[in-house]
């Protein structure tokens, strides 16, 4: 690798869209730490609002990194790899912390399990299809799924702090989590069907 190539790779890695993605990853321990401190260590409820604020900021970067990458023509293979990883890390970490917190409990744990299993399934399929040089575009329904999922987690992060303002905040969050799980199963099936289709073609070839 020559100096020019190295500089080009470094420049793409440090582009604004990728920096926004790094910020989303950096937000994870802060959000989790706020919920842990409030729930497990019995610290003040304002920590939950701080967690919600940081989570919302992280969610906004999910839109902005793609937007700036397109308008500034800064799309890169590194960014395409890192962006979905950042999303999955954020969602998985929050769901696990909310389960430990007890906000997600009982039957609602199944909704969280469905979401996490789907993310693992899709990641595996994407890795397999990438080896075949097959691209599976993100559908509009999958984007809606992500939106509902993030909104649900936002409500659940507010949890008891939100319930003090509006008593049904946690219930809304759980209802949206179930809606997200249903959309997750449908979109996951779409990815699985696409993966099986290419697997059959590969075996026949």
PDB file of C-alpha atoms in Angstrom:
ATOM      1  CA  UNK A   1       0.000   0.000   0.000  1.00  0.00           C
ATOM      2  CA  UNK A   2       1.538   3.318  -1.049  1.00  0.00           C
ATOM      3  CA  UNK A   3       1.453   6.604   0.890  1.00  0.00           C
ATOM      4  CA  UNK A   4      -1.331   8.089  -1.246  1.00  0.00           C
ATOM      5  CA  UNK A   5      -3.572   5.054  -0.687  1.00  0.00           C
ATOM      6  CA  UNK A   6      -2.884   5.132   3.050  1.00  0.00           C
ATOM      7  CA  UNK A   7      -3.746   8.821   3.250  1.00  0.00           C
ATOM      8  CA  UNK A   8      -6.922   8.261   1.232  1.00  0.00           C
ATOM      9  CA  UNK A   9      -8.039   5.451   3.516  1.00  0.00           C
ATOM     10  CA  UNK A  10      -7.307   7.528   6.636  1.00  0.00           C
ATOM     11  CA  UNK A  11      -9.167  10.493   5.169  1.00  0.00           C
ATOM     12  CA  UNK A  12     -12.270   8.384   4.496  1.00  0.00           C
ATOM     13  CA  UNK A  13     -12.098   6.842   7.971  1.00  0.00           C
ATOM     14  CA  UNK A  14     -12.035  10.323   9.519  1.00  0.00           C
ATOM     15  CA  UNK A  15     -14.756  11.824   7.307  1.00  0.00           C
ATOM     16  CA  UNK A  16     -17.670  13.547   9.084  1.00  0.00           C
ATOM     17  CA  UNK A  17     -20.153  10.699   8.380  1.00  0.00           C
ATOM     18  CA  UNK A  18     -17.791   8.187   9.980  1.00  0.00           C
ATOM     19  CA  UNK A  19     -17.046  10.519  12.903  1.00  0.00           C
ATOM     20  CA  UNK A  20     -20.809  10.697  13.539  1.00  0.00           C
ATOM     21  CA  UNK A  21     -20.900   6.904  13.540  1.00  0.00           C
ATOM     22  CA  UNK A  22     -18.006   6.805  16.030  1.00  0.00           C
ATOM     23  CA  UNK A  23     -20.025   9.183  18.182  1.00  0.00           C
ATOM     24  CA  UNK A  24     -22.969   6.779  18.135  1.00  0.00           C
ATOM     25  CA  UNK A  25     -20.714   3.985  19.388  1.00  0.00           C
ATOM     26  CA  UNK A  26     -19.214   6.265  22.045  1.00  0.00           C
ATOM     27  CA  UNK A  27     -22.732   7.086  23.277  1.00  0.00           C
ATOM     28  CA  UNK A  28     -23.416   3.447  24.189  1.00  0.00           C
ATOM     29  CA  UNK A  29     -21.456   3.233  27.479  1.00  0.00           C
ATOM     30  CA  UNK A  30     -22.811   6.638  28.530  1.00  0.00           C
ATOM     31  CA  UNK A  31     -26.459   5.628  27.983  1.00  0.00           C
ATOM     32  CA  UNK A  32     -25.944   2.245  29.636  1.00  0.00           C
ATOM     33  CA  UNK A  33     -24.014   3.854  32.503  1.00  0.00           C
ATOM     34  CA  UNK A  34     -26.809   6.356  33.179  1.00  0.00           C
ATOM     35  CA  UNK A  35     -29.465   3.622  33.359  1.00  0.00           C
ATOM     36  CA  UNK A  36     -27.206   1.389  35.452  1.00  0.00           C
ATOM     37  CA  UNK A  37     -26.485   4.191  37.919  1.00  0.00           C
ATOM     38  CA  UNK A  38     -30.147   5.172  38.219  1.00  0.00           C
ATOM     39  CA  UNK A  39     -31.625   1.692  38.436  1.00  0.00           C
ATOM     40  CA  UNK A  40     -28.981  -0.551  39.965  1.00  0.00           C
ATOM     41  CA  UNK A  41     -27.239   2.041  42.149  1.00  0.00           C
ATOM     42  CA  UNK A  42     -30.487   3.875  42.963  1.00  0.00           C
ATOM     43  CA  UNK A  43     -29.323   7.277  41.748  1.00  0.00           C
ATOM     44  CA  UNK A  44     -31.641  10.212  40.827  1.00  0.00           C
ATOM     45  CA  UNK A  45     -34.228   9.868  38.041  1.00  0.00           C
ATOM     46  CA  UNK A  46     -32.737  12.750  36.048  1.00  0.00           C
ATOM     47  CA  UNK A  47     -30.086  10.282  34.876  1.00  0.00           C
ATOM     48  CA  UNK A  48     -32.786   8.588  32.811  1.00  0.00           C
ATOM     49  CA  UNK A  49     -33.556  11.878  31.064  1.00  0.00           C
ATOM     50  CA  UNK A  50     -29.848  12.289  30.373  1.00  0.00           C
ATOM     51  CA  UNK A  51     -29.805   8.786  28.892  1.00  0.00           C
ATOM     52  CA  UNK A  52     -32.813   9.650  26.705  1.00  0.00           C
ATOM     53  CA  UNK A  53     -31.174  12.872  25.491  1.00  0.00           C
ATOM     54  CA  UNK A  54     -27.943  11.097  24.554  1.00  0.00           C
ATOM     55  CA  UNK A  55     -29.891   8.262  22.925  1.00  0.00           C
ATOM     56  CA  UNK A  56     -31.882  10.741  20.819  1.00  0.00           C
ATOM     57  CA  UNK A  57     -28.653  12.478  19.780  1.00  0.00           C
ATOM     58  CA  UNK A  58     -27.211   9.094  18.796  1.00  0.00           C
ATOM     59  CA  UNK A  59     -30.355   8.319  16.797  1.00  0.00           C
ATOM     60  CA  UNK A  60     -30.064  11.632  14.959  1.00  0.00           C
ATOM     61  CA  UNK A  61     -26.484  10.794  13.943  1.00  0.00           C
ATOM     62  CA  UNK A  62     -27.851   7.618  12.339  1.00  0.00           C
ATOM     63  CA  UNK A  63     -29.750   9.839   9.895  1.00  0.00           C
ATOM     64  CA  UNK A  64     -27.066  12.507   9.512  1.00  0.00           C
ATOM     65  CA  UNK A  65     -24.160  10.180   8.719  1.00  0.00           C
ATOM     66  CA  UNK A  66     -25.994   8.710   5.738  1.00  0.00           C
ATOM     67  CA  UNK A  67     -27.272  12.121   4.643  1.00  0.00           C
ATOM     68  CA  UNK A  68     -23.842  13.771   4.640  1.00  0.00           C
ATOM     69  CA  UNK A  69     -22.201  10.729   3.071  1.00  0.00           C
ATOM     70  CA  UNK A  70     -24.610  11.042   0.120  1.00  0.00           C
ATOM     71  CA  UNK A  71     -24.566  14.812  -0.416  1.00  0.00           C
ATOM     72  CA  UNK A  72     -20.793  15.105   0.047  1.00  0.00           C
ATOM     73  CA  UNK A  73     -20.045  11.899  -1.849  1.00  0.00           C
ATOM     74  CA  UNK A  74     -18.187  10.455   1.141  1.00  0.00           C
ATOM     75  CA  UNK A  75     -19.668   6.980   1.017  1.00  0.00           C
ATOM     76  CA  UNK A  76     -17.109   4.271   1.714  1.00  0.00           C
ATOM     77  CA  UNK A  77     -16.911   0.529   2.295  1.00  0.00           C
ATOM     78  CA  UNK A  78     -15.700   1.237   5.834  1.00  0.00           C
ATOM     79  CA  UNK A  79     -18.714   3.441   6.539  1.00  0.00           C
ATOM     80  CA  UNK A  80     -21.147   0.907   5.088  1.00  0.00           C
ATOM     81  CA  UNK A  81     -19.644  -1.747   7.354  1.00  0.00           C
ATOM     82  CA  UNK A  82     -19.509   0.363  10.519  1.00  0.00           C
ATOM     83  CA  UNK A  83     -22.931   2.053  10.322  1.00  0.00           C
ATOM     84  CA  UNK A  84     -25.117  -1.062  10.832  1.00  0.00           C
ATOM     85  CA  UNK A  85     -22.685  -2.358  13.470  1.00  0.00           C
ATOM     86  CA  UNK A  86     -23.099   0.868  15.451  1.00  0.00           C
ATOM     87  CA  UNK A  87     -26.889   0.583  15.205  1.00  0.00           C
ATOM     88  CA  UNK A  88     -26.922  -3.013  16.397  1.00  0.00           C
ATOM     89  CA  UNK A  89     -24.534  -2.312  19.276  1.00  0.00           C
ATOM     90  CA  UNK A  90     -26.685   0.599  20.446  1.00  0.00           C
ATOM     91  CA  UNK A  91     -29.963  -1.320  20.241  1.00  0.00           C
ATOM     92  CA  UNK A  92     -28.609  -4.541  21.790  1.00  0.00           C
ATOM     93  CA  UNK A  93     -26.900  -2.721  24.666  1.00  0.00           C
ATOM     94  CA  UNK A  94     -30.012  -0.726  25.508  1.00  0.00           C
ATOM     95  CA  UNK A  95     -32.291  -3.768  25.364  1.00  0.00           C
ATOM     96  CA  UNK A  96     -30.015  -5.775  27.639  1.00  0.00           C
ATOM     97  CA  UNK A  97     -29.746  -2.895  30.125  1.00  0.00           C
ATOM     98  CA  UNK A  98     -33.510  -2.351  30.087  1.00  0.00           C
ATOM     99  CA  UNK A  99     -34.033  -6.059  30.764  1.00  0.00           C
ATOM    100  CA  UNK A 100     -31.607  -5.886  33.696  1.00  0.00           C
ATOM    101  CA  UNK A 101     -33.406  -2.743  34.843  1.00  0.00           C
ATOM    102  CA  UNK A 102     -36.718  -4.598  34.856  1.00  0.00           C
ATOM    103  CA  UNK A 103     -38.483  -2.184  32.491  1.00  0.00           C
ATOM    104  CA  UNK A 104     -38.552  -4.986  29.926  1.00  0.00           C
ATOM    105  CA  UNK A 105     -39.938  -7.962  31.833  1.00  0.00           C
ATOM    106  CA  UNK A 106     -42.321 -10.905  31.604  1.00  0.00           C
ATOM    107  CA  UNK A 107     -43.724 -11.543  28.138  1.00  0.00           C
ATOM    108  CA  UNK A 108     -42.039  -8.394  26.809  1.00  0.00           C
ATOM    109  CA  UNK A 109     -38.700 -10.181  27.110  1.00  0.00           C
ATOM    110  CA  UNK A 110     -39.771 -12.266  24.110  1.00  0.00           C
ATOM    111  CA  UNK A 111     -40.088  -9.117  21.996  1.00  0.00           C
ATOM    112  CA  UNK A 112     -36.518  -8.174  22.928  1.00  0.00           C
ATOM    113  CA  UNK A 113     -35.300 -11.711  22.188  1.00  0.00           C
ATOM    114  CA  UNK A 114     -36.952 -11.647  18.746  1.00  0.00           C
ATOM    115  CA  UNK A 115     -35.260  -8.333  17.943  1.00  0.00           C
ATOM    116  CA  UNK A 116     -31.823  -9.534  19.067  1.00  0.00           C
ATOM    117  CA  UNK A 117     -32.128 -12.875  17.236  1.00  0.00           C
ATOM    118  CA  UNK A 118     -33.165 -11.091  14.060  1.00  0.00           C
ATOM    119  CA  UNK A 119     -30.108  -8.826  14.239  1.00  0.00           C
ATOM    120  CA  UNK A 120     -27.822 -11.858  14.577  1.00  0.00           C
ATOM    121  CA  UNK A 121     -29.598 -13.622  11.700  1.00  0.00           C
ATOM    122  CA  UNK A 122     -29.372 -10.638   9.369  1.00  0.00           C
ATOM    123  CA  UNK A 123     -25.713 -10.032  10.252  1.00  0.00           C
ATOM    124  CA  UNK A 124     -24.897 -13.644   9.405  1.00  0.00           C
ATOM    125  CA  UNK A 125     -26.830 -13.485   6.136  1.00  0.00           C
ATOM    126  CA  UNK A 126     -25.189 -10.219   5.127  1.00  0.00           C
ATOM    127  CA  UNK A 127     -21.755 -11.705   5.780  1.00  0.00           C
ATOM    128  CA  UNK A 128     -22.599 -14.771   3.702  1.00  0.00           C
ATOM    129  CA  UNK A 129     -24.098 -12.767   0.842  1.00  0.00           C
ATOM    130  CA  UNK A 130     -21.157 -10.342   0.884  1.00  0.00           C
ATOM    131  CA  UNK A 131     -18.867 -13.300   0.224  1.00  0.00           C
ATOM    132  CA  UNK A 132     -20.991 -13.998  -2.871  1.00  0.00           C
ATOM    133  CA  UNK A 133     -20.801 -10.293  -3.786  1.00  0.00           C
ATOM    134  CA  UNK A 134     -24.555 -10.011  -3.420  1.00  0.00           C
ATOM    135  CA  UNK A 135     -25.991  -6.799  -2.020  1.00  0.00           C
ATOM    136  CA  UNK A 136     -29.300  -6.831  -0.141  1.00  0.00           C
ATOM    137  CA  UNK A 137     -30.712  -3.291  -0.064  1.00  0.00           C
ATOM    138  CA  UNK A 138     -32.474  -1.980   3.025  1.00  0.00           C
ATOM    139  CA  UNK A 139     -36.217  -1.820   2.387  1.00  0.00           C
ATOM    140  CA  UNK A 140     -38.521   1.025   3.433  1.00  0.00           C
ATOM    141  CA  UNK A 141     -40.256  -1.342   5.837  1.00  0.00           C
ATOM    142  CA  UNK A 142     -36.903  -2.149   7.449  1.00  0.00           C
ATOM    143  CA  UNK A 143     -36.309   1.576   7.916  1.00  0.00           C
ATOM    144  CA  UNK A 144     -39.732   1.911   9.555  1.00  0.00           C
ATOM    145  CA  UNK A 145     -38.842  -1.027  11.783  1.00  0.00           C
ATOM    146  CA  UNK A 146     -35.691   0.747  12.891  1.00  0.00           C
ATOM    147  CA  UNK A 147     -37.602   3.966  13.560  1.00  0.00           C
ATOM    148  CA  UNK A 148     -40.261   2.212  15.677  1.00  0.00           C
ATOM    149  CA  UNK A 149     -37.537   0.306  17.500  1.00  0.00           C
ATOM    150  CA  UNK A 150     -35.595   3.458  18.391  1.00  0.00           C
ATOM    151  CA  UNK A 151     -38.736   5.298  19.525  1.00  0.00           C
ATOM    152  CA  UNK A 152     -39.702   2.314  21.699  1.00  0.00           C
ATOM    153  CA  UNK A 153     -36.285   2.230  23.346  1.00  0.00           C
ATOM    154  CA  UNK A 154     -36.454   5.995  23.919  1.00  0.00           C
ATOM    155  CA  UNK A 155     -39.752   5.627  25.812  1.00  0.00           C
ATOM    156  CA  UNK A 156     -38.398   2.697  27.813  1.00  0.00           C
ATOM    157  CA  UNK A 157     -35.212   4.536  28.730  1.00  0.00           C
ATOM    158  CA  UNK A 158     -37.379   7.295  30.191  1.00  0.00           C
ATOM    159  CA  UNK A 159     -39.214   4.582  32.137  1.00  0.00           C
ATOM    160  CA  UNK A 160     -40.179   5.647  35.669  1.00  0.00           C
ATOM    161  CA  UNK A 161     -38.963   9.202  35.059  1.00  0.00           C
ATOM    162  CA  UNK A 162     -41.362   9.478  32.137  1.00  0.00           C
ATOM    163  CA  UNK A 163     -44.164   7.829  34.100  1.00  0.00           C
ATOM    164  CA  UNK A 164     -43.921  10.601  36.658  1.00  0.00           C
ATOM    165  CA  UNK A 165     -44.840  13.075  33.893  1.00  0.00           C
ATOM    166  CA  UNK A 166     -47.222  10.894  31.859  1.00  0.00           C
ATOM    167  CA  UNK A 167     -48.189   7.626  33.633  1.00  0.00           C
ATOM    168  CA  UNK A 168     -48.303   5.560  30.423  1.00  0.00           C
ATOM    169  CA  UNK A 169     -44.788   6.233  29.076  1.00  0.00           C
ATOM    170  CA  UNK A 170     -43.483   2.746  29.942  1.00  0.00           C
ATOM    171  CA  UNK A 171     -46.632   1.098  28.563  1.00  0.00           C
ATOM    172  CA  UNK A 172     -46.271   2.998  25.288  1.00  0.00           C
ATOM    173  CA  UNK A 173     -42.651   1.904  25.098  1.00  0.00           C
ATOM    174  CA  UNK A 174     -43.571  -1.755  25.599  1.00  0.00           C
ATOM    175  CA  UNK A 175     -46.375  -1.554  23.013  1.00  0.00           C
ATOM    176  CA  UNK A 176     -43.975  -0.038  20.480  1.00  0.00           C
ATOM    177  CA  UNK A 177     -41.407  -2.713  21.345  1.00  0.00           C
ATOM    178  CA  UNK A 178     -43.948  -5.393  20.395  1.00  0.00           C
ATOM    179  CA  UNK A 179     -44.796  -3.525  17.186  1.00  0.00           C
ATOM    180  CA  UNK A 180     -41.096  -3.386  16.407  1.00  0.00           C
ATOM    181  CA  UNK A 181     -40.746  -7.129  17.107  1.00  0.00           C
ATOM    182  CA  UNK A 182     -43.559  -7.907  14.649  1.00  0.00           C
ATOM    183  CA  UNK A 183     -41.949  -5.741  11.958  1.00  0.00           C
ATOM    184  CA  UNK A 184     -38.620  -7.349  12.834  1.00  0.00           C
ATOM    185  CA  UNK A 185     -39.958 -10.842  12.157  1.00  0.00           C
ATOM    186  CA  UNK A 186     -41.414  -9.775   8.805  1.00  0.00           C
ATOM    187  CA  UNK A 187     -38.295  -7.971   7.577  1.00  0.00           C
ATOM    188  CA  UNK A 188     -36.100 -10.758   8.959  1.00  0.00           C
ATOM    189  CA  UNK A 189     -38.080 -13.252   6.891  1.00  0.00           C
ATOM    190  CA  UNK A 190     -37.446 -11.132   3.795  1.00  0.00           C
ATOM    191  CA  UNK A 191     -33.683 -11.232   4.392  1.00  0.00           C
ATOM    192  CA  UNK A 192     -33.810 -14.956   5.157  1.00  0.00           C
ATOM    193  CA  UNK A 193     -35.756 -15.666   1.958  1.00  0.00           C
ATOM    194  CA  UNK A 194     -33.210 -13.695  -0.076  1.00  0.00           C
ATOM    195  CA  UNK A 195     -30.375 -15.586   1.599  1.00  0.00           C
ATOM    196  CA  UNK A 196     -31.948 -18.994   0.937  1.00  0.00           C
ATOM    197  CA  UNK A 197     -32.567 -18.014  -2.698  1.00  0.00           C
ATOM    198  CA  UNK A 198     -28.882 -17.236  -3.266  1.00  0.00           C
ATOM    199  CA  UNK A 199     -27.820 -20.304  -1.259  1.00  0.00           C
ATOM    200  CA  UNK A 200     -29.873 -22.572  -3.535  1.00  0.00           C
ATOM    201  CA  UNK A 201     -28.431 -20.871  -6.642  1.00  0.00           C
ATOM    202  CA  UNK A 202     -24.911 -21.310  -5.267  1.00  0.00           C
ATOM    203  CA  UNK A 203     -25.481 -25.039  -4.592  1.00  0.00           C
ATOM    204  CA  UNK A 204     -26.997 -25.564  -8.034  1.00  0.00           C
ATOM    205  CA  UNK A 205     -24.097 -23.713  -9.651  1.00  0.00           C
TER     206      UNK A 205
END
